[in-house]
Short mmCIF file of C-alpha atoms and ligand atoms in Angstrom, two decimals:
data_model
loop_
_atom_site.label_atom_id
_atom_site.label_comp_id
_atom_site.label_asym_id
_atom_site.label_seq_id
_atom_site.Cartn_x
_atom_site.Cartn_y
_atom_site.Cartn_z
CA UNK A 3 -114.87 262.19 -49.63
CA UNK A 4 -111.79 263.93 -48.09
CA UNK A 5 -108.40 262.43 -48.00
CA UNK A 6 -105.23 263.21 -46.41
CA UNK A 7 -102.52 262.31 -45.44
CA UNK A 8 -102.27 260.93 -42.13
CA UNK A 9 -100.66 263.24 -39.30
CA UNK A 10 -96.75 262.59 -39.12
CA UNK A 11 -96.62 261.03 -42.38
CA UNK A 12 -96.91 261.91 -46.19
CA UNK A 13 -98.94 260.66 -49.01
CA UNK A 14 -98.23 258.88 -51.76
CA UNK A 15 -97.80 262.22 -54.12
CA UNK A 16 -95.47 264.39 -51.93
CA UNK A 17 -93.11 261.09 -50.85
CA UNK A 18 -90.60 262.97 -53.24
CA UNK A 19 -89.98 265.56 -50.97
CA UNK A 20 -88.45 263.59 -48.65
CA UNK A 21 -84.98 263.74 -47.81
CA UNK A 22 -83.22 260.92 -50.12
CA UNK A 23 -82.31 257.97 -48.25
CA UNK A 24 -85.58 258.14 -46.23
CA UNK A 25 -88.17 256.06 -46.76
CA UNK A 26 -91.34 258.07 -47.01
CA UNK A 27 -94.53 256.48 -45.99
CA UNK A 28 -97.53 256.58 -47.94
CA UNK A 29 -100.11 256.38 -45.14
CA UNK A 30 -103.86 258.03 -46.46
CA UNK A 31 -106.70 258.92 -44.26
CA UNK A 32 -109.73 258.96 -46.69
CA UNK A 33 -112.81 260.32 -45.05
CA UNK A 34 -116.47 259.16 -45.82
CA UNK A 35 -119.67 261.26 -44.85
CA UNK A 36 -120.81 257.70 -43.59
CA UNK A 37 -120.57 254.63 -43.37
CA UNK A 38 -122.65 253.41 -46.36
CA UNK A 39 -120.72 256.01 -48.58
CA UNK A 40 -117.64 254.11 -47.05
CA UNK A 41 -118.66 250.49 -47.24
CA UNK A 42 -120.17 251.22 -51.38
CA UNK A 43 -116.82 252.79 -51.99
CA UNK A 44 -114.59 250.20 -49.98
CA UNK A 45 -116.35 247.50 -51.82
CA UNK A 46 -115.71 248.95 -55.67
CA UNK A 47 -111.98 250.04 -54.61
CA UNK A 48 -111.44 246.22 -53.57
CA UNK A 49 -112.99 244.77 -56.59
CA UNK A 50 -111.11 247.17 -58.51
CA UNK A 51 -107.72 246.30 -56.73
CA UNK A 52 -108.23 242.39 -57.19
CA UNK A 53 -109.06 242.77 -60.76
CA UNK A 54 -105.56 244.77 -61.17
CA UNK A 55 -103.82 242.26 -59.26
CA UNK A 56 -105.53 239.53 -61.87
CA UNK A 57 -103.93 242.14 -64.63
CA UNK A 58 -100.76 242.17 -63.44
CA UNK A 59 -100.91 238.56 -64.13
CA UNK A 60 -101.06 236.91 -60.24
CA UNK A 61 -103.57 235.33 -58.10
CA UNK A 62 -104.54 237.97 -55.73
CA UNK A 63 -103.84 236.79 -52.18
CA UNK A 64 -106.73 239.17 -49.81
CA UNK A 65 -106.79 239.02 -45.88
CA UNK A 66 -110.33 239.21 -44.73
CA UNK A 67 -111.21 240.93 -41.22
CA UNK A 68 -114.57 240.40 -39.19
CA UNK A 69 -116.55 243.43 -38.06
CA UNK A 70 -119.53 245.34 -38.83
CA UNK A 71 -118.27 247.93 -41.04
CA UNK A 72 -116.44 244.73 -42.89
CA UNK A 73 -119.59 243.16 -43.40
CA UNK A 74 -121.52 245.99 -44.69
CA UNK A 75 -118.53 245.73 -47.29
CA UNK A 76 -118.83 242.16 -48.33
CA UNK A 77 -122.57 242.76 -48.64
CA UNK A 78 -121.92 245.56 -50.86
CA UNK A 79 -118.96 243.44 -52.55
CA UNK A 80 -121.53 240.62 -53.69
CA UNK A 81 -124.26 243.02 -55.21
CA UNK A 82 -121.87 244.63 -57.30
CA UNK A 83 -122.14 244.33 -61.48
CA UNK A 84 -119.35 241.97 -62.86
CA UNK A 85 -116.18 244.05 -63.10
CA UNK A 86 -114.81 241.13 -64.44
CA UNK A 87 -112.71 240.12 -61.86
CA UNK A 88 -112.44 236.19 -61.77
CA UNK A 89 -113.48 235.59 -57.77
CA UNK A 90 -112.35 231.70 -58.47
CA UNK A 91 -108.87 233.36 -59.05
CA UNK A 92 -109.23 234.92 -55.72
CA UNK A 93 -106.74 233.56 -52.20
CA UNK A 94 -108.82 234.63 -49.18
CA UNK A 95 -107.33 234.05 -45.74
CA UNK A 96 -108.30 235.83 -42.28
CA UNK A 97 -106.48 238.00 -40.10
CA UNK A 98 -107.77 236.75 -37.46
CA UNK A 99 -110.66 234.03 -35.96
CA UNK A 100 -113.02 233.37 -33.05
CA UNK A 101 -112.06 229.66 -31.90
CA UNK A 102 -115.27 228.99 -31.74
CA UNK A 103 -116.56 225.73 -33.99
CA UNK A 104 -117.10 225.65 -37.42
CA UNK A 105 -120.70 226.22 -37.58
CA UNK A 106 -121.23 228.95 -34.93
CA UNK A 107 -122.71 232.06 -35.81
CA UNK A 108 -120.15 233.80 -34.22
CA UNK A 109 -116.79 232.78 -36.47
CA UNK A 110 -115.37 236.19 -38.23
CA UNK A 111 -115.73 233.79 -41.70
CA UNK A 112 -119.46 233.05 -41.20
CA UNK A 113 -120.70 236.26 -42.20
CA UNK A 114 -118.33 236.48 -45.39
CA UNK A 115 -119.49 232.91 -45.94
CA UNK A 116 -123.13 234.31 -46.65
CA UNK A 117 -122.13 237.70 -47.91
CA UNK A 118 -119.86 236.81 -50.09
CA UNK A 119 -118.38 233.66 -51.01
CA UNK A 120 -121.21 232.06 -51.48
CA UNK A 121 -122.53 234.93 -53.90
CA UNK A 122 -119.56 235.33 -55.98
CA UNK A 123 -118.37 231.66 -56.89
CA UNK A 124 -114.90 231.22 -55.11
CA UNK A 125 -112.54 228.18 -55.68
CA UNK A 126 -113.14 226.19 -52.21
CA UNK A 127 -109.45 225.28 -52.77
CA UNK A 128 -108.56 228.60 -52.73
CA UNK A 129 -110.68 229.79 -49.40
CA UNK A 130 -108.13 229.55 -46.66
CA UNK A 131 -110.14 229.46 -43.25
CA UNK A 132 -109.01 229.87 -40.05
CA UNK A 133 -109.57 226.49 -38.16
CA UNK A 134 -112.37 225.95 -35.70
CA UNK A 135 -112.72 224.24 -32.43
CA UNK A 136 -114.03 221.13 -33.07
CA UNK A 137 -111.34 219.98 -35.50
CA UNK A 138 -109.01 217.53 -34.96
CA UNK A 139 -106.15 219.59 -33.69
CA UNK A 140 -104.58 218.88 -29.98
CA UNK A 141 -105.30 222.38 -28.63
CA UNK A 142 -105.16 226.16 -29.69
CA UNK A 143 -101.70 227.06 -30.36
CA UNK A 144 -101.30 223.97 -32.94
CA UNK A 145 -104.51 225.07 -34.41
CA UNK A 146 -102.79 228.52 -34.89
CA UNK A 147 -99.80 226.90 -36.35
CA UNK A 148 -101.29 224.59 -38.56
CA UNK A 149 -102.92 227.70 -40.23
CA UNK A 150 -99.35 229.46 -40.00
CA UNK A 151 -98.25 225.95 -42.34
CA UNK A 152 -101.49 226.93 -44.51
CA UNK A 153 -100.29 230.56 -45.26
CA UNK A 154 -96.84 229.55 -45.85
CA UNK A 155 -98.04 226.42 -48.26
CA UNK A 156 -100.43 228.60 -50.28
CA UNK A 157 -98.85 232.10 -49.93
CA UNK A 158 -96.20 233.88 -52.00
CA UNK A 159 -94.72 235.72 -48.89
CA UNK A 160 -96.40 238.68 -49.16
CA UNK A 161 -100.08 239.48 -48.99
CA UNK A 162 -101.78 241.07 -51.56
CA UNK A 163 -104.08 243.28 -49.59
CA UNK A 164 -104.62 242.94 -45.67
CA UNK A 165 -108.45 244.42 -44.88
CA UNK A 166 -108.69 245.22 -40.70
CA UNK A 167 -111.29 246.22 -38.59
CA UNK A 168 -110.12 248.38 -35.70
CA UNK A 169 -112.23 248.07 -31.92
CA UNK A 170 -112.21 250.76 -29.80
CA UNK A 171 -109.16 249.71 -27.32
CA UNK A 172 -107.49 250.03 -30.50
CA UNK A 173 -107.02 246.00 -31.57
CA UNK A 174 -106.25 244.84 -34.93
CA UNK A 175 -107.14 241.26 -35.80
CA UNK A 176 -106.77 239.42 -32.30
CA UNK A 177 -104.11 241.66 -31.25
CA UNK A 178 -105.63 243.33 -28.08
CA UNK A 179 -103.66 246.04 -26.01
CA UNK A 180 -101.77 244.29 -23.51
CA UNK A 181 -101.17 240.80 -24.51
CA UNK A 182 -98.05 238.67 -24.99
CA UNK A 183 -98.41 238.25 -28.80
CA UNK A 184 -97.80 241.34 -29.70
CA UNK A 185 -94.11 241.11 -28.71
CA UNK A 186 -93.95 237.51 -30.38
CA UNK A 187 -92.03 237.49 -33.56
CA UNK A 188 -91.68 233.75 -33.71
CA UNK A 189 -94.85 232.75 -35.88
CA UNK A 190 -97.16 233.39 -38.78
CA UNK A 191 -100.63 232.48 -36.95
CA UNK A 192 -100.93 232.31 -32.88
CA UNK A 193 -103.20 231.18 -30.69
CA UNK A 194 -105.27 233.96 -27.95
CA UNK A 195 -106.75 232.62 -24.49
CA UNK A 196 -107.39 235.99 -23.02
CA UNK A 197 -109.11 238.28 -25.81
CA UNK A 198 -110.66 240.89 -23.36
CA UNK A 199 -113.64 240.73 -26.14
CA UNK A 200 -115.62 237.64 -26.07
CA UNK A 201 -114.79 234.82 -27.05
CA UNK A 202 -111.61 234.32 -25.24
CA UNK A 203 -109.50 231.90 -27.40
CA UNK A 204 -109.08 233.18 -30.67
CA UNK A 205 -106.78 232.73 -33.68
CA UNK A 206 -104.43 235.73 -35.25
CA UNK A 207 -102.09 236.60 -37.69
CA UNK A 208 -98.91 238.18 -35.75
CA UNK A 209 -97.81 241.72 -36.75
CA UNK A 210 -94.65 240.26 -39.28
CA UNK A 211 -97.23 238.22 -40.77
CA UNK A 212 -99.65 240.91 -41.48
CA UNK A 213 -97.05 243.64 -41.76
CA UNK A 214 -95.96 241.08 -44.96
CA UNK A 215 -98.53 242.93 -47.68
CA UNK A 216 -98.32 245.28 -50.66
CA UNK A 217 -100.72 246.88 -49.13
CA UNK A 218 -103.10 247.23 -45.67
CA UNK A 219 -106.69 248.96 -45.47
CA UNK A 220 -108.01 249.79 -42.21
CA UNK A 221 -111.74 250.04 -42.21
CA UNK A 222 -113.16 252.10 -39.50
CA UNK A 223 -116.72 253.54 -38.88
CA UNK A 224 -118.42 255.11 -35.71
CA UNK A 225 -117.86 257.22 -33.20
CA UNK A 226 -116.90 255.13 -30.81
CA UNK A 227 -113.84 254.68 -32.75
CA UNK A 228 -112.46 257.98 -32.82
CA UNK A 229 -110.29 257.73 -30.06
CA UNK A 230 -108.29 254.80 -31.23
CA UNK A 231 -108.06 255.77 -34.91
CA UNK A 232 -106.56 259.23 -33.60
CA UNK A 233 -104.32 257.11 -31.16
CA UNK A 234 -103.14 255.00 -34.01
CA UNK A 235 -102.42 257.95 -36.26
CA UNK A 236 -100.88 259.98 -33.60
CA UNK A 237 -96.77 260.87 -33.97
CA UNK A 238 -96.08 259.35 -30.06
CA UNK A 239 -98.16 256.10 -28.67
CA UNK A 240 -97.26 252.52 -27.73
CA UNK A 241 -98.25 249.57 -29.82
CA UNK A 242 -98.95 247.95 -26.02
CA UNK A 243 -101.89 250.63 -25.59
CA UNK A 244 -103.19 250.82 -29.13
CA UNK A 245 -101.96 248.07 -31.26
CA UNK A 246 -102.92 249.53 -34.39
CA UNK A 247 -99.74 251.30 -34.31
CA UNK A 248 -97.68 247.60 -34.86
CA UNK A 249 -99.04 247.87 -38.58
CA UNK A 250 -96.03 249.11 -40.23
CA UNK A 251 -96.83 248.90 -43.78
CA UNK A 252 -95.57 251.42 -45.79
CA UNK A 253 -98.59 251.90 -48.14
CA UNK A 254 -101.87 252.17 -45.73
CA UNK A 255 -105.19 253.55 -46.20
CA UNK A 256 -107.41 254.22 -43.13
CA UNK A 257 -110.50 254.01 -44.84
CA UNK A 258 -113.29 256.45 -42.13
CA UNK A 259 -116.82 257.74 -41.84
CA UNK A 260 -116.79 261.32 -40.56
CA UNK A 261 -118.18 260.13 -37.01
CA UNK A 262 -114.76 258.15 -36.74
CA UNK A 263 -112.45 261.18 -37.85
CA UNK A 264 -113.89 263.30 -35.14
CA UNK A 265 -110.95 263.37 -32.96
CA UNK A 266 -108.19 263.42 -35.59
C1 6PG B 8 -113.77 240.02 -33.62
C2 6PG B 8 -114.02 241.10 -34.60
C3 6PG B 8 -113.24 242.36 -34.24
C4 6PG B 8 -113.53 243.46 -35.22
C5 6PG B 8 -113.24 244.83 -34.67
C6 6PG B 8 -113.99 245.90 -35.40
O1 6PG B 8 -113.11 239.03 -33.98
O2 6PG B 8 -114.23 240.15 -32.48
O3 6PG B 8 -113.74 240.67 -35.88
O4 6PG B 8 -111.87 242.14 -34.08
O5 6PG B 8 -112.81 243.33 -36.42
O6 6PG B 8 -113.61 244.88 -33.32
O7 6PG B 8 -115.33 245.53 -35.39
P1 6PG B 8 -116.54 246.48 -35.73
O8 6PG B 8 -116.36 246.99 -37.12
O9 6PG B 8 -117.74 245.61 -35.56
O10 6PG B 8 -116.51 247.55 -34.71
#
């Protein structure tokens, strides 16, 4: 694995060379020959992180992303040896959700569902889905804030760790290039009715939401990807082309295969 800091910003160890009064961002590009190397790593460096978290003496409070690569993860995540981390003491909530109902294939929280959850004995109470279509809600955007109520009822503030997929127009969670919400600074969850990836209506976390974590992984693999991950880590670019670039959190890891590092 290579890793480096990302262009136009400096990692973690040479932050002390900045200019006092400037606040140095910690933003690390690690790079994986592929992406099984990247999902078995991804998958100890999370278990590893939780089980600090549980250390430090706090419930760990994880955002969960859909996507292949993420997937490949939370498989790898469930056939890992006890590193005694305590999953029960685990928060999970998503990033973002495919309004779709609750038994559809094609919900982001279906495949961790299998992968994961099921394997690795979470507290129900603790497993913060997004909600699904055929609930009782009166249409999208309450759905969206009833889960913005959820996160601020079972949240400290601040995210633990916020996992996202990236597609190749450069979206994070259900923030696609273009759209309203990501200028909208007046909610934790909101609702989607255009995603330009199927379905249309769609659940996400806004940018202050998920900009609200210690920390933020990005977890990117293919070729098809390079583009937007060098995009994202370019100095100039507009959130409204490659929303990536709204994730402002000062300690980031963009976590690659070498076939999406090609054009970086
Ligand atoms: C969705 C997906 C999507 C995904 C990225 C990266 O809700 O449609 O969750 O947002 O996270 O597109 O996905 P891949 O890793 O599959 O490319």
């Amino acid at each position: 694995m290579s890793t480096t800091p990302a262009p136009g910003s400096s990692s973690s160890s040479s932050s002390g060379d900045q200019p006092s009064g400037e606040q140095a961002s910690a933003v690390t590009v690690a790079v994986h020959p592929d992406a099984d190397t990247l999902a078995r790593t991804v998958a100890l460096r999370l278990v590893e992180r939780l089980v600090e978290v549980q250390r430090e003496g706090r419930v760990p409070s994880l955002v969960l992303t859909g996507g292949t690569i993420a997937d490949a993860i939370y498989q790898q995540v469930a056939e890992l040896p006890d590193a005694g981390l305590d999953w029960a003491q685990v928060d999970f909530f998503w990033g973002d959700e495919r309004y779709v109902p609750a038994d559809s294939e094609d919900r982001n929280d279906r495949s961790v569902g299998l992968d994961l959850l099921d394997e690795v004995g979470v507290d129900p109470a603790r497993v913060h889905a997004m909600p699904a279509s055929d609930e009782a809600h009166p249409d999208l955007e309450s759905a969206a804030a009833a889960y913005g109520e959820e996160v601020r009822a079972h949240g400290t503030g601040s995210f633990d760790l916020v996992l996202l997929g990236l597609g190749p127009d450069g979206h994070v969670a259900s923030l696609f290039p273009g759209l309203d919400q990501l200028e909208r600074h007046d909610a934790i969850a909101m609702g989607v009715t255009d995603s330009p990836k199927p379905p249309p209506e769609r659940i996400t976390l806004s940018f202050d939401a998920l900009n609200r974590t210690r920390e933020v992984w990005f977890l990117v693999s293919g070729e098809g990807k390079a583009d937007a991950v060098a995009r994202a880590l370019a100095e100039d670019g507009s959130v409204a082309e490659t929303p990536a670039r709204g994730i402002t959190v000062q300690n980031a890891t963009w976590f690659l295969d070498e076939a999406a590092a090609t054009a970086l």
